[in-house]
């Protein structure tokens, strides 16, 4: 199936099933969003949509990744799913497909696509934010398997997750990026403790995850021992490709809703015009990235530009929302008011999560401008 | 054109611009005529405009190509977006050199018909003096106004290399011809589609601004690698690196809006591209000037030529500031965002 056909038949299907897919109520808590996500994933998987763009060996129906980009756009622009939690699939499934034992990938990936399971990504640690290669969560070889001890933080959706793609230190503490190994962990393994973090935007999306003598079978190793850095580096461009196209659709919808909702005179035309331009630029950039993925190109450092552009556009849109809907954001206590407030606050993190704005600029300077090492 | 053709075309255009460095605008016009650029502009508008104007920007070259784009786009507005600009003869460089453009900051037609009089206020290049009449876009089509009715003043201005002149005056309609009466293409008053011409001009200028900006970034990058302070190249300092990274982001953002303006052409897409390119050029000039520091402030370094050119191009057919505000006002007036690029 090609994109043109997919678009037409999917749009029709979404229209026919609008009532059953719509969120049950105005409840915008994370619990409600997760339940809605699972419902929409299941319905779209059963109808086949969610399987397009994924390889047949993991339960997919094949076809271009453009189909995944369009499905996420279609669901996001209809407000059926929250794009951040929806797009986790785009980051974690390719990693499993590329690095897991094929039988394991064939068993597990359909569960993620169908919404039966939630997965999380255990990368950051208290002492390892921007400097990912310094991670210290330790995995040691034992007869029973890897023995893992350590702590992760900022692990999105860990409290909902059945599995985790975990980065561990298997080399010496000084081995930096050479001594890292990735593994696929069952979150119900004995010794794992999850503690959600309360954040300023009100949804406990992130957690701390503690590992105390957790045993992980060797069959769950992703790639080879010591290859974890490559797993992480291959995963990161996925955070900045299909997932960002979904985000573009979300930002467009919210900006239109802001124009609809703002009282007369509340939006400064110059700032509104600039927000539109930034969104057009980001969307066009991201579209080109989707087509590079479609052509089978390997994405790399150039996706850091996409990431800077999405963060810039997102903050421009929600800065404008905070100005244009000042009364709502400051005083409103209804569900819609709370949503604008929460999304505005969340947008403050757009230049922090997924590689901070400074890290992206470091990558651009070193890899795209070829300015050499910075020390 | 396939990828190899495009590479060759790009190479030829760059060579033409480089070999005409420091020479008159009409020399580059002639070099482009030899390459068949005006024909390509008709048949393959995107590569012709994109590749040439980025090359002209990169070399701060000068020609009457913007005027040719305006004339071609105004005379042959396509009915559909994928139709070539025209199916007839290309615009000659002679005709282009006589064209009056809007003054910096303006985007309305430089000629205005009031009653039985046409009033003219705009700019052209010094080559206008070689012609008996100026070609003036108005709301009533393209008119030729005899030069003896117009005051033509040479200006030094911000970018002396452009050899600009201001053109001002008035003539009775009885003394004015419809431009190109011998040529069916321009024969009918009122057929000149100014909005389409403005859109194409904005896209061309945006490409030229991107070319200028990439050249400034290249100069600053080279300087950051060569200049040593505190025992190391200044390009190792994060403050310098982040300025240059920020610059590349701004330029690539502008390039993305241009891509959008070609994929789904519209007046609003062209204005977004022009505004984004203007913003990118200003951002680039600010960061690169700071990285180049002292040497970039002298005329021993070419940076100042690029800064001057960027600011002039920024003001032609609407600046970033005015286009951005207008866009916001349009969205508020209609209640609708402009259509976004589909996947």
XYZ file of C-alpha atoms in Angstrom:
718
model
C 0.000 0.000 0.000
C 1.364 3.428 -0.853
C 0.927 6.656 1.089
C -1.759 8.127 -1.155
C -3.999 5.080 -0.851
C -3.247 4.680 2.862
C -4.210 8.287 3.528
C -7.562 7.961 1.820
C -8.620 4.650 3.326
C -7.330 5.510 6.795
C -9.084 8.885 6.817
C -12.341 7.172 5.843
C -11.913 4.533 8.512
C -11.153 7.125 11.192
C -14.254 9.044 10.203
C -16.419 5.909 10.351
C -15.016 4.965 13.761
C -14.777 8.470 15.233
C -17.290 7.826 17.998
C -15.735 4.634 19.319
C -12.183 6.031 19.158
C -12.939 9.331 20.888
C -11.679 9.675 24.472
C -14.327 8.583 26.956
C -14.471 11.818 28.930
C -12.618 15.049 29.523
C -10.270 13.302 31.971
C -6.766 14.412 30.940
C -4.826 12.590 33.675
C -1.921 10.448 32.577
C -3.860 7.306 33.612
C -6.676 8.327 31.280
C -4.252 9.163 28.464
C -2.547 5.774 28.825
C -5.885 3.946 28.779
C -6.937 5.882 25.688
C -3.608 5.169 23.995
C -3.964 1.447 24.599
C -7.542 1.486 23.277
C -6.588 3.365 20.089
C -3.538 1.166 19.485
C -5.609 -1.974 19.856
C -8.342 -0.765 17.516
C -5.881 0.422 14.868
C -3.833 -2.773 15.187
C -6.871 -5.021 14.797
C -7.910 -3.004 11.732
C -4.387 -3.343 10.336
C -3.368 0.327 10.320
C -0.875 0.052 13.132
C 0.886 -2.844 11.373
C 1.708 -0.949 8.180
C 5.276 0.315 7.875
C 6.660 -2.433 10.143
C 8.464 -5.541 8.870
C 6.482 -8.732 8.504
C 8.859 -10.660 10.781
C 7.567 -8.664 13.774
C 3.906 -8.912 12.851
C 3.860 -5.938 10.509
C 2.401 -5.702 7.023
C 5.465 -4.099 5.447
C 5.463 -0.868 3.473
C 7.142 2.459 3.907
C 7.736 4.125 7.298
C 5.815 7.038 5.746
C 2.682 5.063 6.606
C 3.643 5.140 10.302
C 4.314 8.855 10.045
C 0.890 9.440 8.538
C -0.942 7.211 11.026
C 0.577 9.136 13.942
C -0.264 12.433 12.257
C -3.848 11.344 11.642
C -4.365 10.188 15.242
C -2.644 13.210 16.773
C -4.360 15.809 14.637
C -7.722 14.356 15.670
C -6.753 14.554 19.349
C -7.149 10.774 19.695
C -3.742 10.228 21.294
C -1.196 12.336 23.145
C 1.791 12.441 20.767
C 4.557 12.080 23.360
C 3.364 8.760 24.738
C 2.151 7.495 21.347
C 5.501 8.013 19.668
C 7.516 5.940 22.175
C 6.765 3.017 19.849
C 8.686 4.782 17.076
C 11.781 4.876 19.244
C 11.718 1.450 20.903
C 10.360 -0.891 18.229
C 13.140 -0.165 15.674
C 15.741 -0.880 18.360
C 14.202 -4.291 19.057
C 13.934 -5.058 15.352
C 17.575 -4.172 14.727
C 19.221 -5.607 17.836
C 17.071 -8.233 19.614
C 17.166 -11.960 18.969
C 14.722 -12.381 16.028
C 12.384 -14.714 17.925
C 12.250 -12.310 20.853
C 11.517 -9.376 18.552
C 8.784 -11.397 16.787
C 7.135 -12.161 20.137
C 7.475 -8.771 21.764
C 7.038 -6.089 19.087
C 3.394 -7.012 18.272
C 2.519 -6.575 21.955
C 3.845 -3.028 21.838
C 2.109 -2.213 18.564
C -1.208 -3.661 19.758
C -1.136 -1.618 22.961
C -1.012 -4.739 25.155
C 2.217 -3.488 26.646
C 4.047 -0.283 27.439
C 7.822 -0.122 27.163
C 10.244 2.324 28.636
C 13.776 3.432 27.929
C 16.316 3.265 30.776
C 19.092 5.604 29.689
C 19.556 8.622 32.011
C 20.958 8.282 35.523
C 21.301 10.743 38.404
C 24.937 11.310 37.483
C 24.409 10.842 33.759
C 22.220 13.420 32.081
C 23.823 14.948 29.037
C 26.945 12.842 29.463
C 25.328 9.520 28.596
C 28.621 7.670 28.081
C 29.399 8.073 31.798
C 26.519 5.856 32.929
C 27.234 3.586 35.882
C 24.272 1.191 36.288
C 26.292 -1.988 36.591
C 25.680 -5.386 34.915
C 27.928 -8.302 35.879
C 28.132 -11.746 34.366
C 26.852 -14.545 36.655
C 25.781 -18.101 35.992
C 22.125 -17.061 36.095
C 22.583 -14.163 33.697
C 23.401 -10.456 33.945
C 23.232 -9.187 37.535
C 22.150 -5.561 37.426
C 22.575 -2.967 40.180
C 22.063 0.764 39.877
C 19.558 3.505 39.252
C 17.888 5.163 36.284
C 15.985 8.444 36.251
C 13.706 10.358 33.846
C 12.439 6.995 32.646
C 9.210 7.909 30.837
C 6.198 5.738 31.661
C 8.225 3.274 33.763
C 5.322 2.886 36.206
C 3.148 1.601 33.344
C 5.824 -0.408 31.562
C 6.083 -4.188 31.217
C 9.538 -3.948 29.551
C 12.527 -1.666 29.518
C 15.344 -1.097 27.020
C 18.153 -0.659 29.499
C 21.705 0.611 29.116
C 24.189 -0.854 31.582
C 27.880 -0.596 32.340
C 29.566 -3.941 31.636
C 33.106 -2.636 31.143
C 35.325 -0.869 33.631
C 34.080 2.460 35.035
C 36.627 4.166 32.760
C 35.536 2.315 29.615
C 33.166 5.182 28.686
C 31.134 4.434 25.549
C 33.057 1.204 24.846
C 31.881 -0.575 28.006
C 28.108 -0.221 27.659
C 25.682 -3.079 26.972
C 21.977 -2.794 26.126
C 19.375 -5.289 27.346
C 15.631 -5.900 27.240
C 14.302 -6.207 30.776
C 11.008 -7.460 32.180
C 9.817 -4.774 34.580
C 8.282 -7.405 36.897
C 11.710 -8.919 37.537
C 12.452 -9.211 41.270
C 14.581 -6.304 42.521
C 13.107 -3.514 40.364
C 11.506 -0.581 42.170
C 9.765 2.257 40.318
C 9.105 5.634 41.896
C 7.201 8.194 39.749
C 8.510 11.764 39.846
C 6.125 14.629 40.417
C 6.807 17.279 37.792
C 5.738 20.903 37.417
C 3.281 20.153 34.604
C 1.197 17.842 36.770
C 1.514 14.501 34.955
C 3.926 12.034 36.597
C 5.299 10.977 33.241
C 8.825 10.241 34.462
C 10.080 7.835 37.082
C 13.135 6.814 38.981
C 13.888 3.118 38.554
C 16.056 1.215 41.045
C 17.766 -2.093 40.236
C 18.844 -4.256 43.172
C 20.405 -7.591 42.182
C 18.110 -7.917 39.176
C 18.876 -11.013 37.077
C 18.480 -10.673 33.305
C 18.906 -13.684 30.992
C 21.703 -13.433 28.424
C 19.142 -14.004 25.682
C 17.810 -10.546 26.457
C 21.046 -8.814 25.467
C 20.469 -6.342 22.626
C 23.341 -6.558 20.189
C 26.660 -7.797 21.551
C 28.242 -7.129 24.909
C 29.884 -3.683 24.707
C 27.735 -2.625 21.741
C 25.268 -0.604 23.832
C 26.563 2.735 22.659
C 25.799 1.792 19.059
C 22.296 0.699 20.126
C 21.758 4.075 21.804
C 23.191 6.069 18.916
C 21.013 4.190 16.412
C 17.970 4.769 18.590
C 18.417 8.509 19.052
C 17.756 9.525 15.420
C 14.388 7.732 15.714
C 13.554 10.146 18.529
C 14.061 12.932 16.004
C 12.295 11.513 12.948
C 8.837 9.898 12.846
C 8.070 10.947 16.421
C 8.733 14.581 15.524
C 6.399 14.455 12.533
C 3.655 13.419 14.952
C 4.621 16.338 17.176
C 4.336 18.744 14.226
C 0.731 17.643 13.718
C 0.043 18.195 17.418
C 1.573 21.691 17.393
C -0.389 22.680 14.299
C -3.629 21.562 15.924
C -2.894 23.384 19.167
C -1.881 26.601 17.386
C -5.139 26.530 15.419
C -7.056 25.933 18.652
C -5.210 28.859 20.209
C -6.237 31.133 17.325
C -9.822 29.913 17.826
C -9.796 30.400 21.593
C -7.828 33.611 22.145
C -9.919 36.706 22.881
C -9.763 39.532 20.291
C -6.564 41.531 20.568
C -4.854 38.979 22.807
C -2.458 37.590 20.182
C 0.354 39.817 18.952
C 0.319 39.448 15.131
C 4.111 39.602 14.867
C 4.599 36.807 17.361
C 1.787 34.756 15.850
C 3.318 35.192 12.396
C 6.681 34.051 13.679
C 5.185 30.987 15.378
C 3.512 30.011 12.085
C 6.795 30.447 10.200
C 8.726 28.343 12.721
C 6.106 25.625 12.469
C 6.209 25.671 8.648
C 10.015 25.422 8.750
C 10.018 22.556 11.247
C 7.301 20.668 9.425
C 9.052 20.971 6.084
C 12.368 19.889 7.598
C 10.728 16.914 9.291
C 8.917 15.936 6.104
C 12.248 15.713 4.289
C 13.550 13.507 7.116
C 10.553 11.155 6.724
C 11.372 10.791 3.042
C 15.023 10.043 3.786
C 13.869 7.282 6.123
C 11.513 6.068 3.394
C 14.432 5.867 0.946
C 16.347 3.723 3.414
C 18.940 6.344 4.307
C 20.619 6.105 7.684
C 19.719 9.099 9.823
C 22.432 10.772 11.844
C 23.609 14.062 13.293
C 21.556 16.149 10.879
C 18.443 15.196 12.874
C 19.797 17.440 15.632
C 18.608 20.335 13.451
C 15.107 18.820 13.450
C 15.286 18.577 17.232
C 16.329 22.223 17.683
C 13.571 23.308 15.303
C 10.829 21.348 17.100
C 11.866 22.727 20.481
C 11.930 26.264 19.094
C 8.527 25.868 17.432
C 6.983 24.222 20.498
C 8.123 26.971 22.844
C 6.993 29.660 20.382
C 3.505 28.094 20.197
C 3.085 27.727 23.952
C 4.683 31.082 24.812
C 1.997 32.515 22.579
C -0.656 30.381 24.303
C 0.407 31.641 27.711
C 0.128 35.246 26.466
C -3.020 34.851 24.426
C -4.879 32.779 27.022
C -3.421 34.483 30.076
C -6.619 34.294 32.080
C -7.069 30.613 31.287
C -3.507 29.721 32.150
C -3.396 31.777 35.348
C -6.905 31.303 36.765
C -8.691 28.547 34.878
C -9.487 25.304 36.699
C -11.542 23.510 34.042
C -10.198 20.531 32.127
C -9.379 22.594 29.013
C -7.713 25.307 31.129
C -5.632 22.691 32.889
C -4.625 21.232 29.549
C -3.318 24.571 28.221
C -1.485 25.174 31.489
C 0.031 21.691 31.569
C 1.135 21.840 27.935
C 2.642 25.290 28.421
C 4.613 24.044 31.417
C 5.634 20.876 29.594
C 6.936 22.962 26.678
C 9.523 24.433 29.064
C 11.213 21.027 28.924
C 11.365 20.924 25.111
C 14.926 22.268 25.209
C 15.913 19.857 28.003
C 14.673 16.323 27.296
C 15.908 14.009 24.545
C 19.318 15.709 24.456
C 19.348 19.313 25.664
C 19.505 22.285 23.309
C 23.168 22.664 24.245
C 23.969 19.038 23.426
C 22.232 19.406 20.056
C 24.344 22.495 19.324
C 27.479 20.597 20.339
C 26.554 17.844 17.889
C 25.840 20.373 15.133
C 29.161 22.126 15.723
C 31.224 18.940 15.773
C 29.464 16.758 13.243
C 27.759 19.132 10.808
C 30.113 22.125 10.893
C 33.165 19.939 11.408
C 34.673 22.312 13.952
C 36.688 19.529 15.556
C 36.662 18.511 19.204
C 35.781 21.125 21.764
C 38.742 20.406 23.975
C 16.794 17.338 -14.855
C 18.287 14.319 -13.105
C 20.900 14.524 -10.368
C 23.853 14.626 -12.799
C 22.223 17.345 -14.908
C 21.548 19.355 -11.789
C 25.171 19.059 -10.663
C 26.391 20.189 -14.065
C 23.913 23.051 -14.179
C 24.944 24.137 -10.684
C 28.609 23.994 -11.694
C 28.041 26.068 -14.837
C 26.041 28.680 -12.959
C 28.675 28.959 -10.229
C 31.369 29.297 -12.862
C 29.409 32.045 -14.636
C 28.908 33.974 -11.387
C 32.560 33.560 -10.346
C 33.960 34.572 -13.733
C 31.867 37.762 -13.686
C 33.028 38.783 -10.217
C 33.612 42.555 -10.104
C 32.169 43.072 -13.579
C 28.956 44.776 -14.681
C 25.567 43.183 -14.107
C 25.066 43.003 -17.866
C 28.168 40.789 -18.156
C 26.591 38.159 -15.923
C 23.341 38.575 -17.876
C 25.267 37.743 -21.055
C 26.997 34.765 -19.445
C 23.589 33.446 -18.358
C 22.243 33.900 -21.870
C 25.070 31.715 -23.161
C 24.078 29.026 -20.664
C 20.446 29.210 -21.727
C 19.388 30.193 -18.222
C 16.408 32.260 -19.357
C 15.045 29.275 -21.310
C 15.614 27.039 -18.296
C 13.757 29.572 -16.154
C 10.747 28.937 -18.368
C 11.009 25.148 -18.513
C 12.497 24.291 -15.116
C 11.792 27.194 -12.786
C 12.858 25.518 -9.552
C 16.440 24.498 -10.363
C 16.957 27.669 -12.404
C 15.941 29.935 -9.556
C 17.289 27.858 -6.672
C 20.714 27.101 -8.111
C 21.349 30.466 -9.721
C 20.237 32.709 -6.874
C 22.121 30.673 -4.255
C 25.229 30.957 -6.443
C 24.713 34.683 -6.943
C 24.326 35.073 -3.175
C 27.431 33.021 -2.444
C 29.523 35.271 -4.685
C 27.670 38.548 -4.011
C 27.243 38.636 -7.778
C 24.954 40.990 -9.654
C 22.751 40.601 -12.694
C 19.257 41.446 -13.851
C 18.007 37.969 -13.024
C 15.557 39.090 -10.351
C 14.014 41.381 -12.955
C 13.777 38.475 -15.391
C 12.048 36.364 -12.756
C 9.549 39.160 -12.092
C 8.810 39.678 -15.785
C 8.471 35.983 -16.543
C 6.292 35.248 -13.529
C 4.047 38.283 -14.049
C 3.535 37.717 -17.740
C 2.882 34.001 -17.487
C 1.234 33.216 -14.241
C 0.651 29.469 -14.298
C -2.875 28.218 -13.986
C -1.724 25.264 -11.908
C 1.229 25.120 -9.591
C 3.103 22.435 -11.503
C 2.852 24.231 -14.842
C 6.054 25.909 -16.052
C 6.205 29.700 -15.885
C 5.622 30.113 -19.598
C 5.424 28.237 -22.825
C 6.715 31.070 -24.969
C 9.913 32.986 -25.482
C 12.149 33.684 -22.527
C 12.553 37.192 -21.139
C 15.563 38.986 -22.630
C 18.154 40.599 -20.424
C 17.602 43.885 -22.305
C 13.987 44.004 -21.250
C 14.958 43.086 -17.690
C 17.520 45.877 -17.339
C 14.798 48.462 -18.018
C 12.460 47.138 -15.313
C 11.577 49.319 -12.340
C 11.243 47.440 -9.034
C 9.556 48.567 -5.812
C 11.688 50.648 -3.433
C 13.245 48.857 -0.448
C 10.556 48.060 2.116
C 7.760 48.127 -0.478
C 6.045 45.341 -2.404
C 3.373 47.222 -4.327
C 3.749 47.969 -8.029
C 6.221 50.838 -8.536
C 3.771 52.479 -10.955
C 0.312 53.735 -10.082
C -2.278 54.956 -12.581
C -4.345 57.831 -11.203
C -6.852 59.265 -13.660
C -4.938 59.942 -16.868
C -1.525 59.973 -15.178
C 0.922 57.240 -14.261
C 3.109 57.956 -11.239
C 6.360 56.073 -10.848
C 8.452 55.548 -7.735
C 10.923 52.706 -7.482
C 14.443 51.533 -8.130
C 16.372 50.100 -11.045
C 20.031 49.625 -11.926
C 22.284 52.050 -13.765
C 21.738 49.987 -16.937
C 18.318 51.670 -17.173
C 20.100 54.730 -18.609
C 20.959 52.706 -21.731
C 17.268 52.478 -22.561
C 14.845 55.038 -23.954
C 12.049 53.975 -21.637
C 11.523 52.262 -18.310
C 9.337 49.168 -17.988
C 6.985 49.851 -15.074
C 4.594 47.353 -13.463
C 1.301 49.009 -12.493
C -2.107 47.848 -11.380
C -3.109 48.327 -15.019
C -0.442 46.112 -16.505
C 3.126 46.646 -17.567
C 3.738 50.120 -19.050
C 6.781 51.625 -20.762
C 7.419 55.160 -19.588
C 9.856 57.288 -21.629
C 12.940 58.067 -19.610
C 12.671 61.801 -20.259
C 9.615 61.855 -17.992
C 11.518 60.265 -15.124
C 14.189 61.465 -12.727
C 16.861 58.803 -12.535
C 19.356 59.338 -9.703
C 22.412 57.201 -9.061
C 22.804 56.154 -5.444
C 25.815 54.856 -3.549
C 23.751 53.517 -0.676
C 24.448 50.567 1.586
C 25.674 48.291 -1.233
C 27.457 50.436 -3.846
C 28.287 47.367 -5.944
C 24.625 47.069 -6.960
C 24.791 50.345 -9.000
C 21.251 51.187 -7.997
C 19.307 54.174 -9.242
C 16.125 55.670 -7.861
C 13.401 56.277 -10.420
C 10.638 58.776 -9.878
C 8.289 60.867 -11.981
C 4.977 61.002 -13.734
C 3.703 60.844 -17.293
C 0.372 61.228 -19.015
C -1.026 57.893 -20.159
C -1.118 59.292 -23.698
C 2.689 59.416 -23.603
C 3.041 55.874 -22.330
C 3.088 52.590 -24.218
C 1.968 49.231 -23.107
C 5.205 47.353 -22.677
C 6.165 45.069 -25.525
C 3.290 45.972 -27.835
C 5.107 44.090 -30.561
C 5.112 41.016 -28.395
C 1.865 39.208 -27.787
C 3.127 38.023 -24.424
C 3.011 41.473 -22.879
C 0.429 42.952 -25.168
C -2.689 43.068 -23.029
C -2.885 45.690 -20.297
C -3.851 44.061 -17.052
C -2.393 40.663 -17.884
C 0.602 41.271 -15.689
C 0.015 39.158 -12.571
C 1.780 41.181 -9.907
C 0.958 38.835 -7.025
C 2.501 35.910 -8.831
C 5.523 38.015 -9.766
C 5.954 39.070 -6.130
C 5.742 35.460 -4.956
C 8.410 34.297 -7.383
C 10.599 37.324 -6.588
C 10.355 36.519 -2.877
C 11.364 32.925 -3.480
C 14.317 34.023 -5.645
C 15.422 36.570 -3.043
C 15.086 33.992 -0.289
C 17.404 31.642 -2.196
C 19.869 34.484 -2.687
C 19.731 35.293 1.039
C 20.393 31.629 1.827
C 23.404 31.753 -0.521
C 24.714 34.910 1.145
C 24.179 33.429 4.608
C 25.918 30.137 3.821
C 28.902 32.100 2.518
C 29.060 34.185 5.710
C 28.899 31.014 7.784
C 31.700 29.514 5.731
C 33.866 32.609 6.337
C 33.217 32.525 10.072
C 33.842 28.776 10.260
C 37.180 29.133 8.482
C 38.147 31.948 10.828
C 37.144 29.902 13.885
C 39.437 27.080 12.767
C 42.390 29.349 11.861
C 42.368 31.994 14.566
C 44.307 30.936 17.655
C 43.857 32.556 21.077
C 44.782 31.216 24.503
C 46.780 28.579 22.665
C 43.911 27.011 20.713
C 41.651 27.724 17.746
C 38.695 29.833 18.885
C 36.438 27.205 17.289
C 37.131 25.057 20.346
C 35.304 27.514 22.595
C 31.694 26.561 23.162
C 30.511 30.181 22.979
C 31.831 30.351 19.417
C 30.631 26.862 18.454
C 27.095 27.516 19.630
C 26.856 30.764 17.666
C 27.835 28.908 14.504
C 25.494 26.002 15.276
C 22.658 28.482 15.803
C 23.506 29.997 12.432
C 23.309 26.666 10.613
C 19.943 25.939 12.235
C 18.573 29.301 11.054
C 19.819 28.774 7.493
C 18.504 25.206 7.294
C 15.149 26.396 8.636
C 14.980 28.952 5.829
C 15.935 26.278 3.301
C 13.101 24.111 4.645
C 10.543 26.903 4.111
C 11.839 27.266 0.551
C 11.345 23.565 -0.003
C 7.763 24.013 1.197
C 7.277 27.010 -1.116
C 8.297 24.910 -4.137
C 6.393 21.762 -3.157
C 3.090 23.584 -2.587
C 3.479 27.064 -4.119
C 1.285 29.905 -2.886
C 1.720 33.609 -2.103
C 1.748 32.861 1.615
C 4.352 30.100 1.250
C 6.576 32.536 -0.676
C 6.208 35.222 1.981
C 7.037 32.704 4.728
C 10.173 31.666 2.829
C 11.253 35.274 2.300
C 10.701 36.160 5.953
C 12.503 33.034 7.166
C 15.435 33.699 4.861
C 15.581 37.305 6.025
C 15.622 36.163 9.639
C 18.296 33.585 8.845
C 20.440 36.206 7.122
C 20.151 38.602 10.055
C 20.928 35.866 12.565
C 23.852 34.720 10.437
C 25.233 38.244 10.027
C 25.055 38.889 13.765
C 26.768 35.657 14.834
C 29.356 35.586 12.054
C 30.292 39.239 12.549
C 30.896 38.468 16.221
C 32.999 35.386 15.462
C 35.007 37.239 12.795
C 35.436 40.073 15.290
C 38.064 42.677 14.339
C 38.996 41.382 10.903
C 35.328 41.166 9.910
C 34.953 44.863 10.668
C 37.609 45.825 8.119
C 37.350 46.055 4.353
C 40.360 43.704 4.153
C 37.888 40.865 4.760
C 34.971 40.283 2.355
C 32.414 39.916 5.160
C 31.170 43.498 4.840
C 30.186 42.919 1.205
C 27.934 40.071 2.325
C 26.432 42.027 5.184
C 25.596 44.911 2.842
C 24.065 42.609 0.257
C 22.054 40.691 2.846
C 20.486 43.855 4.231
C 19.507 45.138 0.788
C 17.980 41.794 -0.212
C 16.202 41.627 3.145
C 14.399 44.902 2.394
C 13.382 44.077 -1.191
C 9.770 42.900 -1.649
C 9.077 43.055 2.086
C 11.340 42.539 5.084
C 11.173 39.763 7.649
C 9.545 42.148 10.088
C 6.787 43.400 7.812
C 6.032 39.995 6.266
C 5.844 38.325 9.670
C 3.418 40.878 11.070
C 1.297 40.709 7.912
C 1.149 36.928 8.158
C -0.036 37.140 11.763
C -2.663 39.702 10.811
C -3.903 37.451 7.997
C -4.234 34.498 10.359
C -6.162 36.625 12.850
C -8.397 38.064 10.124
C -9.283 34.671 8.618
C -9.079 32.628 11.808
C -7.137 29.990 9.872
C -3.504 28.927 9.791
C -2.104 28.762 6.263
C -2.228 25.246 4.798
C 0.709 23.178 6.042
C 2.796 20.899 3.848
C 1.267 17.430 3.609
C 3.446 14.343 4.031
